[in-house]
Amino acid sequence: MSRKKIALIGGGQIGGVLAQLIALKQLGDVVLYDVVEDLPQGKTLDIAEAARVNGFDSKLTGTNSYKDIARADLVIITAGLPRKPGMSRDDLLVTNAKIMKSVAEGVKEYAPKAIAIIISNPLDAMVTLFKKVSGFPANRVVGQAGILDSSRFSTFIAWELGVSVKDVNALVLGGHGDTMVPIVRYANVNGIPVMELLERKYKDKIKAAEVMKAMVDRTKMAGGEVVKLLKTGSAFYSPAASAIQMAEAIINDEKRLISACAYLNGEFGVTGYYVGVPVVLGDTGVEKVIEFSLDQEEQALMDNSVNAVKKLVEDMDRLGF
Ligand code: APR
């Protein structure tokens, strides 16, 4: 059986970590594309030279030509600028839309059968634009966000409760922006509701609710917290790790149920937009969107988040993308 071909468009911070993780996990052979001359060649050479130490056989190629991504099975896109301190993801719209348009054209021409995972921000708009320009079917275009936002939420819960994060399940839905919707009601530690554990810890319902609110707020702003500390770029280890979990689900046909930015056809009351929802990921991409009932408050937060996504997409349309 030959290895899968995985094309990474964008060889910056996230692209480099993606390439290394794919090699370490021997998920496939990597082609790393970037517009900057020599950068992807340098990064892939560096990673490849550790093959003996790390014990992998995956091949890594760096390129500045879309021809080299020909017939890729999976394409992971990080091309685009990251934000600087004080910027929201939405501030990247114009710059990154121009980049995403050219990327979608390149992928459409050379890897028309690939499944595409998009990471570039503002995420929901970039996924929408990639689908529009590439003409790919909706199941083959998915955005990475919910899995990372859910991981951040789970991490904060684990720290607060002093339990292994492996036992925490916490879902975040909605757009990948400040309006995202952490679902508190279903957050649990091995099935036990987090709210109950917090109430027992603090023996006070109000205090427990305050602690949860602080974790929800930190989750929403978690990307910005990292940007503020790094000063010259945005989070890259955790977005890369999250996209790799999606890539594994697709390549190994794992049917993982995770939160991802997927095209909605009426689910959660939304039609024709890409928003973060639970999906099943397998070797055909997004195999199913999983719906569940939201309570009134959750639905209101979801509607608010969907409206923010719609506004961004409308802005993008108005700008002619
Ligand atoms: N085609 C391909 N690559 C491009 C293009 C293009 N048209 N324009 C820019 N790039 C490359 C840059 O040369 C750079 O190497 O995209 C890479 C982006 O890397 P970084 O600046 O290091 O950003 P990174 O941290 O990897 O984040 C990439 O993902 O999470 C989002 O907000 C983040 O939009 C950002 C993206």
mmCIF file of N, CA and C and ligand atoms in Angstrom, residues 9-16 33-36 39 43 66 77-83 89 92 96 98-100 102-103 119-122 126 144 176 232-236 239, ligand 1:
data_model
loop_
_atom_site.group_PDB
_atom_site.id
_atom_site.type_symbol
_atom_site.label_atom_id
_atom_site.label_comp_id
_atom_site.label_asym_id
_atom_site.label_seq_id
_atom_site.Cartn_x
_atom_site.Cartn_y
_atom_site.Cartn_z
ATOM 1 N N ILE A 9 -0.354 23.706 2.271
ATOM 2 C CA ILE A 9 -0.234 24.995 1.574
ATOM 3 C C ILE A 9 -0.006 26.058 2.634
ATOM 4 N N GLY A 10 1.201 26.578 2.652
ATOM 5 C CA GLY A 10 1.619 27.492 3.714
ATOM 6 C C GLY A 10 2.671 26.786 4.555
ATOM 7 N N GLY A 11 3.870 27.323 4.492
ATOM 8 C CA GLY A 11 4.984 26.662 5.194
ATOM 9 C C GLY A 11 5.508 27.511 6.336
ATOM 10 N N GLY A 12 4.602 28.208 7.002
ATOM 11 C CA GLY A 12 5.007 29.045 8.133
ATOM 12 C C GLY A 12 5.041 28.230 9.413
ATOM 13 N N GLN A 13 4.585 28.867 10.498
ATOM 14 C CA GLN A 13 4.665 28.222 11.820
ATOM 15 C C GLN A 13 3.815 26.949 11.883
ATOM 16 N N ILE A 14 2.540 27.077 11.483
ATOM 17 C CA ILE A 14 1.668 25.891 11.576
ATOM 18 C C ILE A 14 2.103 24.852 10.536
ATOM 19 N N GLY A 15 2.387 25.326 9.322
ATOM 20 C CA GLY A 15 2.778 24.402 8.247
ATOM 21 C C GLY A 15 3.982 23.548 8.641
ATOM 22 N N GLY A 16 4.952 24.151 9.292
ATOM 23 C CA GLY A 16 6.159 23.421 9.703
ATOM 24 C C GLY A 16 5.849 22.344 10.731
ATOM 25 N N TYR A 33 4.154 23.531 0.423
ATOM 26 C CA TYR A 33 4.188 24.618 -0.558
ATOM 27 C C TYR A 33 4.168 25.959 0.158
ATOM 28 N N ASP A 34 4.974 26.885 -0.328
ATOM 29 C CA ASP A 34 4.889 28.269 0.163
ATOM 30 C C ASP A 34 5.313 29.192 -0.967
ATOM 31 N N VAL A 35 4.848 30.451 -0.927
ATOM 32 C CA VAL A 35 5.274 31.415 -1.944
ATOM 33 C C VAL A 35 6.696 31.914 -1.673
ATOM 34 N N VAL A 36 7.139 31.802 -0.448
ATOM 35 C CA VAL A 36 8.492 32.289 -0.125
ATOM 36 C C VAL A 36 9.521 31.280 -0.628
ATOM 37 N N LEU A 39 11.986 28.621 1.587
ATOM 38 C CA LEU A 39 11.472 28.346 2.945
ATOM 39 C C LEU A 39 10.938 26.915 3.084
ATOM 40 N N LYS A 43 12.629 23.910 5.377
ATOM 41 C CA LYS A 43 11.926 23.249 6.493
ATOM 42 C C LYS A 43 11.826 21.741 6.290
ATOM 43 N N TYR A 66 2.762 24.804 -7.584
ATOM 44 C CA TYR A 66 1.577 23.980 -7.334
ATOM 45 C C TYR A 66 1.630 22.635 -8.053
ATOM 46 N N ILE A 77 -4.500 23.692 4.589
ATOM 47 C CA ILE A 77 -4.170 25.061 4.178
ATOM 48 C C ILE A 77 -3.977 25.996 5.369
ATOM 49 N N THR A 78 -2.782 26.554 5.451
ATOM 50 C CA THR A 78 -2.486 27.558 6.492
ATOM 51 C C THR A 78 -1.974 28.848 5.865
ATOM 52 N N ALA A 79 -2.007 28.939 4.549
ATOM 53 C CA ALA A 79 -1.508 30.145 3.873
ATOM 54 C C ALA A 79 -2.282 31.348 4.382
ATOM 55 N N GLY A 80 -1.568 32.427 4.632
ATOM 56 C CA GLY A 80 -2.234 33.636 5.121
ATOM 57 C C GLY A 80 -1.532 34.204 6.329
ATOM 58 N N LEU A 81 -1.809 35.459 6.592
ATOM 59 C CA LEU A 81 -1.163 36.106 7.724
ATOM 60 C C LEU A 81 -1.810 35.691 9.044
ATOM 61 N N PRO A 82 -0.990 35.577 10.090
ATOM 62 C CA PRO A 82 -1.557 35.420 11.431
ATOM 63 C C PRO A 82 -1.820 36.800 12.018
ATOM 64 N N ARG A 83 -2.573 36.882 13.116
ATOM 65 C CA ARG A 83 -2.844 38.221 13.668
ATOM 66 C C ARG A 83 -1.715 38.700 14.577
ATOM 67 N N ARG A 89 -9.485 38.044 14.601
ATOM 68 C CA ARG A 89 -9.295 37.204 13.413
ATOM 69 C C ARG A 89 -9.928 37.874 12.192
ATOM 70 N N LEU A 92 -8.184 40.067 9.531
ATOM 71 C CA LEU A 92 -7.325 39.458 8.503
ATOM 72 C C LEU A 92 -8.067 39.231 7.193
ATOM 73 N N ASN A 96 -6.162 37.881 3.769
ATOM 74 C CA ASN A 96 -6.181 36.435 3.638
ATOM 75 C C ASN A 96 -7.162 35.939 2.576
ATOM 76 N N LYS A 98 -7.524 37.290 -0.363
ATOM 77 C CA LYS A 98 -6.748 37.321 -1.622
ATOM 78 C C LYS A 98 -5.873 36.075 -1.720
ATOM 79 N N ILE A 99 -5.236 35.754 -0.608
ATOM 80 C CA ILE A 99 -4.350 34.575 -0.592
ATOM 81 C C ILE A 99 -5.176 33.301 -0.801
ATOM 82 N N MET A 100 -6.304 33.202 -0.090
ATOM 83 C CA MET A 100 -7.114 31.977 -0.170
ATOM 84 C C MET A 100 -7.657 31.750 -1.574
ATOM 85 N N SER A 102 -6.190 32.505 -4.397
ATOM 86 C CA SER A 102 -5.127 31.931 -5.237
ATOM 87 C C SER A 102 -4.842 30.486 -4.832
ATOM 88 N N VAL A 103 -4.943 30.205 -3.545
ATOM 89 C CA VAL A 103 -4.706 28.833 -3.077
ATOM 90 C C VAL A 103 -5.779 27.895 -3.638
ATOM 91 N N ILE A 119 -7.227 26.027 7.783
ATOM 92 C CA ILE A 119 -6.885 26.544 9.121
ATOM 93 C C ILE A 119 -6.778 28.072 9.101
ATOM 94 N N SER A 120 -6.528 28.659 7.926
ATOM 95 C CA SER A 120 -6.320 30.108 7.819
ATOM 96 C C SER A 120 -7.521 30.881 8.364
ATOM 97 N N ASN A 121 -7.245 32.017 8.953
ATOM 98 C CA ASN A 121 -8.299 32.865 9.539
ATOM 99 C C ASN A 121 -8.615 34.088 8.693
ATOM 100 N N PRO A 122 -9.785 34.689 8.826
ATOM 101 C CA PRO A 122 -10.901 34.258 9.677
ATOM 102 C C PRO A 122 -11.531 32.978 9.126
ATOM 103 N N MET A 126 -12.864 31.907 5.357
ATOM 104 C CA MET A 126 -11.873 31.296 4.463
ATOM 105 C C MET A 126 -12.331 29.935 3.940
ATOM 106 N N GLN A 144 -10.719 23.686 10.404
ATOM 107 C CA GLN A 144 -10.250 23.307 11.731
ATOM 108 C C GLN A 144 -10.434 24.463 12.690
ATOM 109 N N HIS A 176 -15.547 30.496 14.551
ATOM 110 C CA HIS A 176 -14.246 30.512 15.231
ATOM 111 C C HIS A 176 -13.838 31.965 15.481
ATOM 112 N N THR A 232 4.614 38.155 17.998
ATOM 113 C CA THR A 232 4.938 38.184 16.566
ATOM 114 C C THR A 232 4.138 37.172 15.752
ATOM 115 N N GLY A 233 3.164 36.537 16.318
ATOM 116 C CA GLY A 233 2.406 35.546 15.536
ATOM 117 C C GLY A 233 1.315 34.971 16.398
ATOM 118 N N SER A 234 0.616 33.956 15.877
ATOM 119 C CA SER A 234 -0.465 33.367 16.669
ATOM 120 C C SER A 234 -0.138 31.915 16.993
ATOM 121 N N ALA A 235 -1.065 31.282 17.726
ATOM 122 C CA ALA A 235 -0.854 29.904 18.170
ATOM 123 C C ALA A 235 -0.515 29.005 16.991
ATOM 124 N N PHE A 236 0.433 28.101 17.179
ATOM 125 C CA PHE A 236 0.728 27.184 16.071
ATOM 126 C C PHE A 236 0.841 25.720 16.491
ATOM 127 N N PRO A 239 -3.072 24.504 16.975
ATOM 128 C CA PRO A 239 -3.829 24.359 15.716
ATOM 129 C C PRO A 239 -3.296 23.217 14.858
HETATM 130 N N1 APR B 1 0.320 30.944 -0.931
HETATM 131 C C1 APR B 1 0.919 30.102 -0.051
HETATM 132 N N2 APR B 1 1.459 30.504 1.102
HETATM 133 C C2 APR B 1 1.377 31.798 1.385
HETATM 134 C C3 APR B 1 0.750 32.737 0.537
HETATM 135 C C4 APR B 1 0.204 32.251 -0.674
HETATM 136 N N3 APR B 1 -0.403 33.064 -1.538
HETATM 137 N N4 APR B 1 0.841 33.946 1.125
HETATM 138 C C5 APR B 1 1.480 33.785 2.278
HETATM 139 N N5 APR B 1 1.806 32.490 2.445
HETATM 140 C C6 APR B 1 2.549 31.851 3.528
HETATM 141 C C7 APR B 1 3.576 32.753 4.181
HETATM 142 O O1 APR B 1 4.730 32.879 3.361
HETATM 143 C C8 APR B 1 3.845 32.021 5.480
HETATM 144 O O2 APR B 1 4.955 31.154 5.373
HETATM 145 O O3 APR B 1 1.702 31.471 4.600
HETATM 146 C C9 APR B 1 2.557 31.209 5.707
HETATM 147 C C10 APR B 1 1.823 31.581 6.970
HETATM 148 O O4 APR B 1 2.644 31.258 8.027
HETATM 149 P P1 APR B 1 2.751 32.126 9.352
HETATM 150 O O5 APR B 1 2.846 33.561 8.995
HETATM 151 O O6 APR B 1 3.830 31.549 10.190
HETATM 152 O O7 APR B 1 1.323 31.897 10.051
HETATM 153 P P2 APR B 1 0.811 30.617 10.866
HETATM 154 O O8 APR B 1 1.057 30.851 12.314
HETATM 155 O O9 APR B 1 1.296 29.376 10.252
HETATM 156 O O10 APR B 1 -0.770 30.787 10.649
HETATM 157 C C11 APR B 1 -1.331 30.651 9.373
HETATM 158 O O11 APR B 1 -3.492 30.036 10.229
HETATM 159 O O12 APR B 1 -4.327 30.033 12.416
HETATM 160 C C12 APR B 1 -4.261 30.717 11.193
HETATM 161 O O13 APR B 1 -4.534 33.017 11.839
HETATM 162 C C13 APR B 1 -3.608 32.067 11.349
HETATM 163 O O14 APR B 1 -4.247 32.889 9.195
HETATM 164 C C14 APR B 1 -3.181 32.343 9.939
HETATM 165 C C15 APR B 1 -2.813 30.965 9.398
#
